[in-house]
PDB file of C-alpha atoms in Angstrom:
ATOM      1  CA  MET A   5      46.430 -40.928-181.942  1.00  0.00           C
ATOM      2  CA  THR A   6      46.930 -42.118-178.528  1.00  0.00           C
ATOM      3  CA  ASP A   7      46.997 -38.625-176.477  1.00  0.00           C
ATOM      4  CA  THR A   8      44.074 -38.144-174.029  1.00  0.00           C
ATOM      5  CA  PHE A   9      43.157 -35.795-171.568  1.00  0.00           C
ATOM      6  CA  ALA A  10      41.187 -36.304-168.364  1.00  0.00           C
ATOM      7  CA  LEU A  11      38.320 -33.782-167.934  1.00  0.00           C
ATOM      8  CA  ARG A  12      38.717 -33.405-164.118  1.00  0.00           C
ATOM      9  CA  ARG A  13      41.718 -31.824-162.593  1.00  0.00           C
ATOM     10  CA  CYS A  14      42.778 -30.566-159.169  1.00  0.00           C
ATOM     11  CA  HIS A  15      41.559 -26.591-158.828  1.00  0.00           C
ATOM     12  CA  HIS A  16      45.232 -26.181-157.577  1.00  0.00           C
ATOM     13  CA  CYS A  17      48.041 -27.792-158.975  1.00  0.00           C
ATOM     14  CA  GLY A  18      45.853 -29.131-162.290  1.00  0.00           C
ATOM     15  CA  ARG A  19      46.668 -32.854-161.401  1.00  0.00           C
ATOM     16  CA  PRO A  20      44.296 -34.774-163.790  1.00  0.00           C
ATOM     17  CA  GLN A  21      41.910 -37.522-162.468  1.00  0.00           C
ATOM     18  CA  ASP A  22      43.437 -41.076-163.248  1.00  0.00           C
ATOM     19  CA  GLU A  23      43.728 -44.387-161.937  1.00  0.00           C
ATOM     20  CA  GLY A  24      46.034 -43.190-159.126  1.00  0.00           C
ATOM     21  CA  VAL A  25      44.611 -39.785-158.129  1.00  0.00           C
ATOM     22  CA  GLU A  26      40.989 -39.585-156.395  1.00  0.00           C
ATOM     23  CA  LEU A  27      39.845 -36.129-156.757  1.00  0.00           C
ATOM     24  CA  LYS A  28      37.844 -34.923-153.432  1.00  0.00           C
ATOM     25  CA  LYS A  29      35.131 -32.224-153.742  1.00  0.00           C
ATOM     26  CA  CYS A  30      35.722 -29.090-151.369  1.00  0.00           C
ATOM     27  CA  ALA A  31      33.151 -29.369-148.648  1.00  0.00           C
ATOM     28  CA  GLY A  32      32.105 -26.313-148.675  1.00  0.00           C
ATOM     29  CA  CYS A  33      30.312 -26.001-152.143  1.00  0.00           C
ATOM     30  CA  ALA A  34      31.121 -28.811-153.743  1.00  0.00           C
ATOM     31  CA  SER A  35      32.121 -27.407-156.793  1.00  0.00           C
ATOM     32  CA  VAL A  36      35.733 -27.534-157.092  1.00  0.00           C
ATOM     33  CA  VAL A  37      37.758 -30.454-156.555  1.00  0.00           C
ATOM     34  CA  TYR A  38      41.619 -31.352-155.281  1.00  0.00           C
ATOM     35  CA  CYS A  39      44.024 -33.939-155.211  1.00  0.00           C
ATOM     36  CA  SER A  40      44.878 -33.600-151.387  1.00  0.00           C
ATOM     37  CA  LYS A  41      44.766 -31.396-148.626  1.00  0.00           C
ATOM     38  CA  GLU A  42      47.656 -30.173-148.977  1.00  0.00           C
ATOM     39  CA  CYS A  43      46.510 -28.425-152.406  1.00  0.00           C
ATOM     40  CA  GLN A  44      43.211 -27.868-151.141  1.00  0.00           C
ATOM     41  CA  LYS A  45      44.773 -25.652-148.245  1.00  0.00           C
ATOM     42  CA  ALA A  46      47.061 -23.832-150.258  1.00  0.00           C
ATOM     43  CA  ALA A  47      43.899 -23.101-152.666  1.00  0.00           C
ATOM     44  CA  TRP A  48      41.851 -21.526-149.868  1.00  0.00           C
ATOM     45  CA  LYS A  49      42.877 -18.073-149.996  1.00  0.00           C
ATOM     46  CA  ILE A  50      41.961 -18.100-153.625  1.00  0.00           C
ATOM     47  CA  HIS A  51      38.736 -19.996-153.352  1.00  0.00           C
ATOM     48  CA  LYS A  52      37.207 -18.958-149.622  1.00  0.00           C
ATOM     49  CA  PRO A  53      35.785 -15.616-151.385  1.00  0.00           C
ATOM     50  CA  ALA A  54      33.699 -17.864-153.702  1.00  0.00           C
ATOM     51  CA  CYS A  55      32.917 -20.518-151.377  1.00  0.00           C
ATOM     52  CA  PRO A  56      29.593 -20.498-149.783  1.00  0.00           C
ATOM     53  CA  SER A  57      30.585 -22.829-146.944  1.00  0.00           C
ATOM     54  CA  GLY A  58      28.280 -21.292-144.065  1.00  0.00           C
ATOM     55  CA  ALA A  59      26.026 -24.141-143.024  1.00  0.00           C
ATOM     56  CA  GLN A  60      23.044 -22.088-143.304  1.00  0.00           C
ATOM     57  CA  GLU A  61      23.540 -20.096-146.460  1.00  0.00           C
ATOM     58  CA  ARG A  62      24.437 -23.263-148.484  1.00  0.00           C
ATOM     59  CA  ALA A  63      21.239 -25.189-146.788  1.00  0.00           C
ATOM     60  CA  LEU A  64      19.020 -22.228-148.293  1.00  0.00           C
ATOM     61  CA  ASN A  65      21.157 -22.213-151.546  1.00  0.00           C
ATOM     62  CA  GLN A  66      20.773 -25.658-152.054  1.00  0.00           C
ATOM     63  CA  ALA A  67      16.627 -25.994-151.354  1.00  0.00           C
ATOM     64  CA  THR A  68      16.471 -23.274-153.788  1.00  0.00           C
ATOM     65  CA  LYS A  69      18.651 -24.664-156.440  1.00  0.00           C
ATOM     66  CA  ASN A  70      17.105 -28.384-155.808  1.00  0.00           C
ATOM     67  CA  LEU A  71      13.530 -27.111-156.839  1.00  0.00           C
ATOM     68  CA  LEU A  72      14.730 -25.718-159.947  1.00  0.00           C
ATOM     69  CA  ILE A  73      17.228 -28.487-161.336  1.00  0.00           C
ATOM     70  CA  HIS A  74      15.242 -31.820-160.316  1.00  0.00           C
ATOM     71  CA  PRO A  75      13.091 -31.444-163.718  1.00  0.00           C
ATOM     72  CA  PHE A  76      16.573 -31.824-165.648  1.00  0.00           C
ATOM     73  CA  GLY A  77      17.564 -34.859-163.830  1.00  0.00           C
ATOM     74  CA  PHE A  78      19.987 -33.594-161.500  1.00  0.00           C
ATOM     75  CA  LYS A  79      19.792 -34.963-157.913  1.00  0.00           C
ATOM     76  CA  ASN A  80      21.072 -31.752-156.354  1.00  0.00           C
ATOM     77  CA  GLY A  81      22.518 -28.332-157.052  1.00  0.00           C
ATOM     78  CA  ASP A  82      25.900 -29.851-156.350  1.00  0.00           C
ATOM     79  CA  GLU A  83      25.769 -32.197-159.195  1.00  0.00           C
ATOM     80  CA  CYS A  84      24.333 -29.336-161.827  1.00  0.00           C
ATOM     81  CA  SER A  85      27.099 -27.141-160.525  1.00  0.00           C
ATOM     82  CA  GLN A  86      29.592 -30.153-161.442  1.00  0.00           C
ATOM     83  CA  ALA A  87      27.840 -30.404-164.859  1.00  0.00           C
ATOM     84  CA  VAL A  88      28.218 -26.800-165.542  1.00  0.00           C
ATOM     85  CA  ARG A  89      32.229 -27.050-164.631  1.00  0.00           C
ATOM     86  CA  ASP A  90      32.738 -30.354-166.632  1.00  0.00           C
ATOM     87  CA  PHE A  91      31.029 -28.585-169.654  1.00  0.00           C
ATOM     88  CA  VAL A  92      33.242 -25.157-169.341  1.00  0.00           C
ATOM     89  CA  GLU A  93      36.358 -27.455-169.111  1.00  0.00           C
ATOM     90  CA  ALA A  94      35.296 -29.824-171.670  1.00  0.00           C
ATOM     91  CA  HIS A  95      35.049 -26.753-174.064  1.00  0.00           C
ATOM     92  CA  SER A  96      37.944 -24.610-172.286  1.00  0.00           C
ATOM     93  CA  TRP A  97      39.897 -24.023-175.426  1.00  0.00           C
ATOM     94  CA  ALA A  98      36.693 -22.811-177.646  1.00  0.00           C
ATOM     95  CA  PHE A  99      35.523 -20.296-174.555  1.00  0.00           C
ATOM     96  CA  THR A 100      39.051 -19.049-173.804  1.00  0.00           C
ATOM     97  CA  ALA A 101      39.540 -18.240-177.901  1.00  0.00           C
ATOM     98  CA  TYR A 102      35.934 -17.005-178.068  1.00  0.00           C
ATOM     99  CA  THR A 103      36.748 -14.326-175.378  1.00  0.00           C
ATOM    100  CA  LYS A 104      39.903 -13.404-176.623  1.00  0.00           C
ATOM    101  CA  ALA A 105      38.090 -12.525-180.138  1.00  0.00           C
ATOM    102  CA  LEU A 106      35.328 -11.034-178.686  1.00  0.00           C
ATOM    103  CA  VAL A 107      37.453  -8.539-176.532  1.00  0.00           C
ATOM    104  CA  THR A 108      39.678  -7.629-179.572  1.00  0.00           C
ATOM    105  CA  LEU A 109      36.566  -6.804-181.601  1.00  0.00           C
ATOM    106  CA  SER A 110      35.052  -4.735-178.644  1.00  0.00           C
ATOM    107  CA  GLY A 111      37.580  -2.395-178.743  1.00  0.00           C
ATOM    108  CA  GLY A 112      41.044  -4.593-176.665  1.00  0.00           C
ATOM    109  CA  PRO A 113      41.511  -5.564-173.309  1.00  0.00           C
ATOM    110  CA  ASP A 114      41.872  -1.898-171.904  1.00  0.00           C
ATOM    111  CA  ARG A 115      38.253  -1.113-172.917  1.00  0.00           C
ATOM    112  CA  ALA A 116      36.811  -4.640-171.407  1.00  0.00           C
ATOM    113  CA  LEU A 117      38.209  -3.699-168.135  1.00  0.00           C
ATOM    114  CA  ASP A 118      37.737   0.022-167.725  1.00  0.00           C
ATOM    115  CA  PRO A 119      35.095   0.497-166.554  1.00  0.00           C
ATOM    116  CA  PRO A 120      34.772  -3.107-164.567  1.00  0.00           C
ATOM    117  CA  LYS A 121      32.955  -5.310-166.571  1.00  0.00           C
ATOM    118  CA  LEU A 122      32.215  -8.986-167.116  1.00  0.00           C
ATOM    119  CA  LEU A 123      31.266 -11.112-169.948  1.00  0.00           C
ATOM    120  CA  GLU A 124      28.298 -13.091-169.417  1.00  0.00           C
ATOM    121  CA  ILE A 125      27.817 -16.288-171.724  1.00  0.00           C
ATOM    122  CA  GLU A 126      24.221 -17.826-171.619  1.00  0.00           C
ATOM    123  CA  LEU A 127      23.717 -21.679-171.654  1.00  0.00           C
ATOM    124  CA  GLU A 128      20.530 -23.828-171.827  1.00  0.00           C
ATOM    125  CA  CYS A 129      20.720 -27.262-170.133  1.00  0.00           C
ATOM    126  CA  LEU A 130      19.890 -30.042-172.191  1.00  0.00           C
ATOM    127  CA  CYS A 131      19.769 -32.628-169.655  1.00  0.00           C
ATOM    128  CA  ALA A 132      16.553 -34.775-168.888  1.00  0.00           C
ATOM    129  CA  PRO A 133      16.012 -37.871-166.510  1.00  0.00           C
ATOM    130  CA  GLY A 134      17.053 -40.732-167.523  1.00  0.00           C
ATOM    131  CA  LEU A 135      19.200 -39.438-170.322  1.00  0.00           C
ATOM    132  CA  ALA A 136      23.137 -39.980-170.264  1.00  0.00           C
ATOM    133  CA  ARG A 137      25.114 -37.073-169.587  1.00  0.00           C
ATOM    134  CA  ASN A 138      28.338 -36.406-171.830  1.00  0.00           C
ATOM    135  CA  PRO A 139      30.158 -33.372-170.820  1.00  0.00           C
ATOM    136  CA  ALA A 140      30.553 -31.661-174.071  1.00  0.00           C
ATOM    137  CA  ASN A 141      26.597 -32.228-174.779  1.00  0.00           C
ATOM    138  CA  THR A 142      25.069 -31.205-171.040  1.00  0.00           C
ATOM    139  CA  PHE A 143      24.489 -27.457-172.351  1.00  0.00           C
ATOM    140  CA  ARG A 144      24.010 -25.313-175.363  1.00  0.00           C
ATOM    141  CA  PHE A 145      25.606 -22.403-176.090  1.00  0.00           C
ATOM    142  CA  VAL A 146      22.868 -19.750-176.292  1.00  0.00           C
ATOM    143  CA  GLY A 147      24.850 -16.466-176.518  1.00  0.00           C
ATOM    144  CA  HIS A 148      26.753 -13.661-174.529  1.00  0.00           C
ATOM    145  CA  ARG A 149      26.318 -10.075-173.411  1.00  0.00           C
ATOM    146  CA  TRP A 150      28.361  -7.747-171.766  1.00  0.00           C
ATOM    147  CA  ARG A 151      27.458  -6.321-167.840  1.00  0.00           C
ATOM    148  CA  THR A 152      28.992  -3.213-166.482  1.00  0.00           C
ATOM    149  CA  ALA A 153      29.888  -4.491-162.545  1.00  0.00           C
ATOM    150  CA  ASP A 154      27.270  -1.340-161.770  1.00  0.00           C
ATOM    151  CA  ASP A 155      24.587  -3.359-163.799  1.00  0.00           C
ATOM    152  CA  PHE A 156      25.492  -6.856-162.390  1.00  0.00           C
ATOM    153  CA  GLY A 157      25.673  -5.486-158.943  1.00  0.00           C
ATOM    154  CA  SER A 158      21.990  -3.825-159.104  1.00  0.00           C
ATOM    155  CA  THR A 159      20.646  -7.073-157.707  1.00  0.00           C
ATOM    156  CA  PRO A 160      21.227  -8.915-154.233  1.00  0.00           C
ATOM    157  CA  ASP A 161      22.509 -11.869-156.258  1.00  0.00           C
ATOM    158  CA  GLY A 162      24.932 -10.139-158.333  1.00  0.00           C
ATOM    159  CA  ALA A 163      26.320  -7.808-155.560  1.00  0.00           C
ATOM    160  CA  ASP A 164      26.898 -10.678-153.421  1.00  0.00           C
ATOM    161  CA  ASN A 165      28.628 -12.589-156.324  1.00  0.00           C
ATOM    162  CA  TRP A 166      30.873  -9.632-157.424  1.00  0.00           C
ATOM    163  CA  GLU A 167      31.715  -8.655-153.808  1.00  0.00           C
ATOM    164  CA  ARG A 168      32.659 -12.483-153.279  1.00  0.00           C
ATOM    165  CA  SER A 169      35.224 -12.661-156.236  1.00  0.00           C
ATOM    166  CA  GLU A 170      36.850  -9.440-155.281  1.00  0.00           C
ATOM    167  CA  GLU A 171      39.440 -10.823-153.564  1.00  0.00           C
ATOM    168  CA  VAL A 172      40.083 -13.509-155.988  1.00  0.00           C
ATOM    169  CA  ARG A 173      40.243 -10.711-159.158  1.00  0.00           C
ATOM    170  CA  ALA A 174      43.080  -9.128-157.081  1.00  0.00           C
ATOM    171  CA  LEU A 175      44.724 -12.308-156.524  1.00  0.00           C
ATOM    172  CA  SER A 176      44.316 -13.263-160.064  1.00  0.00           C
ATOM    173  CA  ASN A 177      45.839  -9.812-161.231  1.00  0.00           C
ATOM    174  CA  GLU A 178      48.494 -10.130-158.707  1.00  0.00           C
ATOM    175  CA  THR A 179      49.516 -13.504-159.908  1.00  0.00           C
ATOM    176  CA  HIS A 180      49.642 -12.374-163.551  1.00  0.00           C
ATOM    177  CA  ALA A 181      51.306  -8.662-163.367  1.00  0.00           C
ATOM    178  CA  GLY A 182      54.962  -9.646-164.110  1.00  0.00           C
ATOM    179  CA  GLU A 183      53.454 -11.198-167.648  1.00  0.00           C
ATOM    180  CA  PRO A 184      54.623  -9.114-170.658  1.00  0.00           C
ATOM    181  CA  SER A 185      51.462  -7.672-172.381  1.00  0.00           C
ATOM    182  CA  PHE A 186      49.425  -8.353-169.195  1.00  0.00           C
ATOM    183  CA  ALA A 187      46.207  -5.660-169.214  1.00  0.00           C
ATOM    184  CA  GLY A 188      43.968  -7.523-166.269  1.00  0.00           C
ATOM    185  CA  VAL A 189      41.553 -10.513-165.492  1.00  0.00           C
ATOM    186  CA  LEU A 190      38.081 -10.372-167.171  1.00  0.00           C
ATOM    187  CA  PRO A 191      35.512 -12.296-164.932  1.00  0.00           C
ATOM    188  CA  VAL A 192      33.478 -14.432-167.208  1.00  0.00           C
ATOM    189  CA  LEU A 193      29.839 -15.667-166.028  1.00  0.00           C
ATOM    190  CA  TYR A 194      28.232 -19.072-167.301  1.00  0.00           C
ATOM    191  CA  SER A 195      24.848 -18.624-166.605  1.00  0.00           C
ATOM    192  CA  ILE A 196      21.876 -21.131-166.873  1.00  0.00           C
ATOM    193  CA  THR A 197      18.739 -20.195-168.356  1.00  0.00           C
ATOM    194  CA  ARG A 198      15.781 -20.970-166.442  1.00  0.00           C
ATOM    195  CA  ILE A 199      17.864 -22.141-163.308  1.00  0.00           C
ATOM    196  CA  ASN A 200      19.054 -19.760-160.707  1.00  0.00           C
ATOM    197  CA  LEU A 201      22.572 -21.134-160.995  1.00  0.00           C
ATOM    198  CA  TRP A 202      25.720 -19.547-162.664  1.00  0.00           C
ATOM    199  CA  GLN A 203      29.686 -20.336-162.213  1.00  0.00           C
ATOM    200  CA  THR A 204      32.274 -17.634-162.561  1.00  0.00           C
ATOM    201  CA  PHE A 205      35.701 -18.067-164.347  1.00  0.00           C
ATOM    202  CA  PHE A 206      38.865 -15.786-164.467  1.00  0.00           C
ATOM    203  CA  TYR A 207      40.513 -15.131-167.788  1.00  0.00           C
ATOM    204  CA  PRO A 208      43.670 -13.054-168.281  1.00  0.00           C
ATOM    205  CA  LEU A 209      43.977 -10.258-171.116  1.00  0.00           C
ATOM    206  CA  TYR A 210      46.722  -9.497-172.854  1.00  0.00           C
ATOM    207  CA  ARG A 211      47.410  -6.409-175.316  1.00  0.00           C
ATOM    208  CA  PRO A 212      47.703  -7.596-178.685  1.00  0.00           C
ATOM    209  CA  THR A 213      51.396  -8.036-180.403  1.00  0.00           C
ATOM    210  CA  LEU A 214      52.324  -8.481-184.039  1.00  0.00           C
ATOM    211  CA  ILE A 215      49.916 -10.805-185.513  1.00  0.00           C
ATOM    212  CA  LYS A 216      50.465 -12.291-188.924  1.00  0.00           C
ATOM    213  CA  ASP A 217      47.965 -14.012-191.691  1.00  0.00           C
ATOM    214  CA  PRO A 218      48.611 -17.183-191.106  1.00  0.00           C
ATOM    215  CA  GLU A 219      48.266 -18.353-195.026  1.00  0.00           C
ATOM    216  CA  THR A 220      50.622 -15.610-196.359  1.00  0.00           C
ATOM    217  CA  GLY A 221      52.835 -14.725-193.311  1.00  0.00           C
ATOM    218  CA  ARG A 222      52.179 -11.045-193.802  1.00  0.00           C
ATOM    219  CA  GLU A 223      51.593  -8.654-190.831  1.00  0.00           C
ATOM    220  CA  ILE A 224      47.800  -7.895-190.126  1.00  0.00           C
ATOM    221  CA  LYS A 225      47.690  -4.310-189.006  1.00  0.00           C
ATOM    222  CA  SER A 226      44.054  -2.862-189.610  1.00  0.00           C
ATOM    223  CA  SER A 227      40.892  -3.924-188.242  1.00  0.00           C
ATOM    224  CA  THR A 228      39.200  -4.213-191.809  1.00  0.00           C
ATOM    225  CA  GLU A 229      41.510  -7.384-192.212  1.00  0.00           C
ATOM    226  CA  MET A 230      41.510  -8.495-188.908  1.00  0.00           C
ATOM    227  CA  ASP A 231      37.477  -8.211-188.056  1.00  0.00           C
ATOM    228  CA  PRO A 232      36.067 -10.440-190.682  1.00  0.00           C
ATOM    229  CA  ALA A 233      38.905 -13.037-189.108  1.00  0.00           C
ATOM    230  CA  LEU A 234      37.735 -12.716-185.700  1.00  0.00           C
ATOM    231  CA  LEU A 235      34.039 -13.002-186.523  1.00  0.00           C
ATOM    232  CA  ASP A 236      34.815 -16.074-188.092  1.00  0.00           C
ATOM    233  CA  VAL A 237      36.440 -17.475-184.968  1.00  0.00           C
ATOM    234  CA  LEU A 238      33.395 -16.539-182.877  1.00  0.00           C
ATOM    235  CA  ALA A 239      31.526 -18.914-185.182  1.00  0.00           C
ATOM    236  CA  VAL A 240      33.706 -21.579-185.417  1.00  0.00           C
ATOM    237  CA  CYS A 241      34.223 -21.706-181.778  1.00  0.00           C
ATOM    238  CA  LYS A 242      30.381 -21.398-180.748  1.00  0.00           C
ATOM    239  CA  GLY A 243      29.683 -23.288-183.478  1.00  0.00           C
ATOM    240  CA  SER A 244      32.107 -26.085-182.067  1.00  0.00           C
ATOM    241  CA  VAL A 245      30.537 -25.921-178.433  1.00  0.00           C
ATOM    242  CA  ARG A 246      27.234 -26.767-180.350  1.00  0.00           C
ATOM    243  CA  LEU A 247      28.308 -29.490-182.337  1.00  0.00           C
ATOM    244  CA  GLY A 248      29.545 -31.080-178.866  1.00  0.00           C
ATOM    245  CA  LEU A 249      33.164 -30.792-180.671  1.00  0.00           C
ATOM    246  CA  SER A 250      35.922 -30.348-178.176  1.00  0.00           C
ATOM    247  CA  LEU A 251      38.759 -28.251-179.566  1.00  0.00           C
ATOM    248  CA  ARG A 252      42.331 -28.846-177.999  1.00  0.00           C
ATOM    249  CA  CYS A 253      45.789 -28.576-178.465  1.00  0.00           C
ATOM    250  CA  VAL A 254      47.892 -31.893-178.409  1.00  0.00           C
ATOM    251  CA  ALA A 255      51.178 -32.042-177.426  1.00  0.00           C
ATOM    252  CA  GLY A 256      53.711 -33.075-180.011  1.00  0.00           C
ATOM    253  CA  GLN A 257      50.886 -32.721-182.901  1.00  0.00           C
ATOM    254  CA  ARG A 258      52.387 -31.537-186.231  1.00  0.00           C
ATOM    255  CA  SER A 259      49.461 -28.722-187.043  1.00  0.00           C
ATOM    256  CA  ILE A 260      49.294 -25.774-184.389  1.00  0.00           C
ATOM    257  CA  PRO A 261      45.625 -25.081-185.074  1.00  0.00           C
ATOM    258  CA  ALA A 262      43.718 -26.927-182.247  1.00  0.00           C
ATOM    259  CA  LEU A 263      42.066 -30.207-182.830  1.00  0.00           C
ATOM    260  CA  PRO A 264      38.870 -31.683-182.557  1.00  0.00           C
ATOM    261  CA  GLY A 265      37.611 -34.441-180.312  1.00  0.00           C
ATOM    262  CA  GLN A 266      35.405 -36.280-178.292  1.00  0.00           C
ATOM    263  CA  PHE A 267      35.087 -37.199-174.729  1.00  0.00           C
ATOM    264  CA  VAL A 268      34.866 -41.022-173.979  1.00  0.00           C
ATOM    265  CA  ARG A 269      33.851 -43.036-170.986  1.00  0.00           C
ATOM    266  CA  THR A 270      36.833 -45.249-169.742  1.00  0.00           C
ATOM    267  CA  ASN A 271      37.294 -46.880-165.947  1.00  0.00           C
ATOM    268  CA  LYS A 272      34.776 -44.523-164.607  1.00  0.00           C
ATOM    269  CA  ARG A 273      35.936 -41.149-165.858  1.00  0.00           C
ATOM    270  CA  TRP A 274      35.936 -38.950-168.900  1.00  0.00           C
ATOM    271  CA  THR A 275      38.791 -38.194-171.300  1.00  0.00           C
ATOM    272  CA  TRP A 276      39.221 -36.520-174.383  1.00  0.00           C
ATOM    273  CA  GLU A 277      40.418 -38.093-177.381  1.00  0.00           C
ATOM    274  CA  PRO A 278      41.190 -35.929-181.281  1.00  0.00           C
ATOM    275  CA  LEU A 279      39.287 -37.621-183.924  1.00  0.00           C
ATOM    276  CA  PHE A 280      42.251 -37.091-186.090  1.00  0.00           C
ATOM    277  CA  GLY A 281      45.868 -35.976-185.713  1.00  0.00           C
ATOM    278  CA  ASP A 282      46.580 -33.218-188.534  1.00  0.00           C
ATOM    279  CA  TRP A 283      44.412 -30.871-190.103  1.00  0.00           C
ATOM    280  CA  GLU A 284      46.200 -31.094-193.329  1.00  0.00           C
ATOM    281  CA  LYS A 285      45.983 -34.715-193.620  1.00  0.00           C
ATOM    282  CA  TYR A 286      41.824 -34.440-192.927  1.00  0.00           C
ATOM    283  CA  LEU A 287      41.488 -31.801-195.586  1.00  0.00           C
ATOM    284  CA  ASP A 288      43.314 -33.553-198.086  1.00  0.00           C
ATOM    285  CA  GLY A 289      41.695 -36.650-197.471  1.00  0.00           C
ATOM    286  CA  PRO A 290      37.962 -38.188-198.084  1.00  0.00           C
ATOM    287  CA  ARG A 291      36.783 -35.902-195.040  1.00  0.00           C
ATOM    288  CA  PRO A 292      34.448 -39.024-193.503  1.00  0.00           C
ATOM    289  CA  ASN A 293      33.346 -36.941-190.134  1.00  0.00           C
ATOM    290  CA  GLN A 294      30.090 -35.298-190.990  1.00  0.00           C
ATOM    291  CA  THR A 295      30.067 -32.907-187.627  1.00  0.00           C
ATOM    292  CA  VAL A 296      33.826 -31.620-188.638  1.00  0.00           C
ATOM    293  CA  ASN A 297      32.409 -30.927-191.999  1.00  0.00           C
ATOM    294  CA  GLU A 298      29.879 -28.846-190.603  1.00  0.00           C
ATOM    295  CA  LEU A 299      32.203 -27.128-188.436  1.00  0.00           C
ATOM    296  CA  LEU A 300      34.555 -26.329-191.547  1.00  0.00           C
ATOM    297  CA  SER A 301      31.301 -24.485-193.159  1.00  0.00           C
ATOM    298  CA  LEU A 302      31.324 -21.761-190.737  1.00  0.00           C
ATOM    299  CA  ASN A 303      33.762 -19.369-192.281  1.00  0.00           C
ATOM    300  CA  LYS A 304      31.580 -17.007-193.770  1.00  0.00           C
ATOM    301  CA  PHE A 305      33.294 -13.375-193.324  1.00  0.00           C
ATOM    302  CA  SER A 306      36.843 -14.149-194.040  1.00  0.00           C
ATOM    303  CA  GLY A 307      37.673 -16.754-196.732  1.00  0.00           C
ATOM    304  CA  LEU A 308      40.078 -18.093-194.188  1.00  0.00           C
ATOM    305  CA  GLU A 309      39.892 -22.034-193.793  1.00  0.00           C
ATOM    306  CA  VAL A 310      38.795 -23.039-190.311  1.00  0.00           C
ATOM    307  CA  PRO A 311      42.601 -24.393-189.379  1.00  0.00           C
ATOM    308  CA  SER A 312      43.643 -21.019-190.237  1.00  0.00           C
ATOM    309  CA  LEU A 313      41.423 -19.373-187.850  1.00  0.00           C
ATOM    310  CA  LEU A 314      42.088 -21.444-185.180  1.00  0.00           C
ATOM    311  CA  TYR A 315      45.778 -20.880-185.627  1.00  0.00           C
ATOM    312  CA  LEU A 316      45.344 -17.101-185.858  1.00  0.00           C
ATOM    313  CA  ILE A 317      43.503 -16.888-182.655  1.00  0.00           C
ATOM    314  CA  ARG A 318      45.853 -19.079-180.927  1.00  0.00           C
ATOM    315  CA  ARG A 319      49.059 -17.169-181.976  1.00  0.00           C
ATOM    316  CA  MET A 320      47.227 -14.096-180.442  1.00  0.00           C
ATOM    317  CA  ARG A 321      48.069 -13.133-176.652  1.00  0.00           C
TER     318      ARG A 321
END
């Protein structure tokens, strides 16, 4: 299997970091990267509301963050912020699938968006001075909670964060407005316990369409049938993050479900490599990877095999 994926990509065009591309950090916040000045300029309208580019504000934020992050081995707040973004990107498939399943279990996208809400995903930092950092293992997925905009905005930091993201949310909604079944954009906030630091991402939500059982092909119409499978999806996605197994879909792969992989360091950059190329072959073989086997044991509610669960959530909008 030769498919690999670079971890870091241009925040605007998505161009991956490779030997011919040197990504540059935003000078205002140092939390996003671009492949060119043209991309940075084109993305500024969306990035500006979330970028604390003022020198005085940035210096104050950095001084506060540095006191909290030094015990974890980070040089400064920028380095910690980048580690969070790398971790979320390393597990982007799992976090997107987790959000999709959770929204469906919670009543669907319309209920998730009205009244305005955000999903907070709590992470625990596992870094320490002197330890090597693999982007898939720098944090632990602790749990989640729903928060209304009013609750989140009841503190000065929360109110400032919500206000900064208003334009981004509006632009994101405008970008996806023409897509079939689009319901709105959900802010997902990744917060780090014991560190006054968070990163906000925006996930488009879609109203569900026809859903079929991945093993029988029969249409699933009732929540009685769907909910156990979605509970298993939550467990599998959370488990994959905790186990450090990065789930991704490989172009041209025979199996539609996402494959588990790992990040390896080559030529001063992190790239993702799948552990195997086909779920069916792995399940029919000796199953040599104990971490993958632990992931396969997390389907407690539906009776569906893990690849079938990954197929199901991928097919859902």
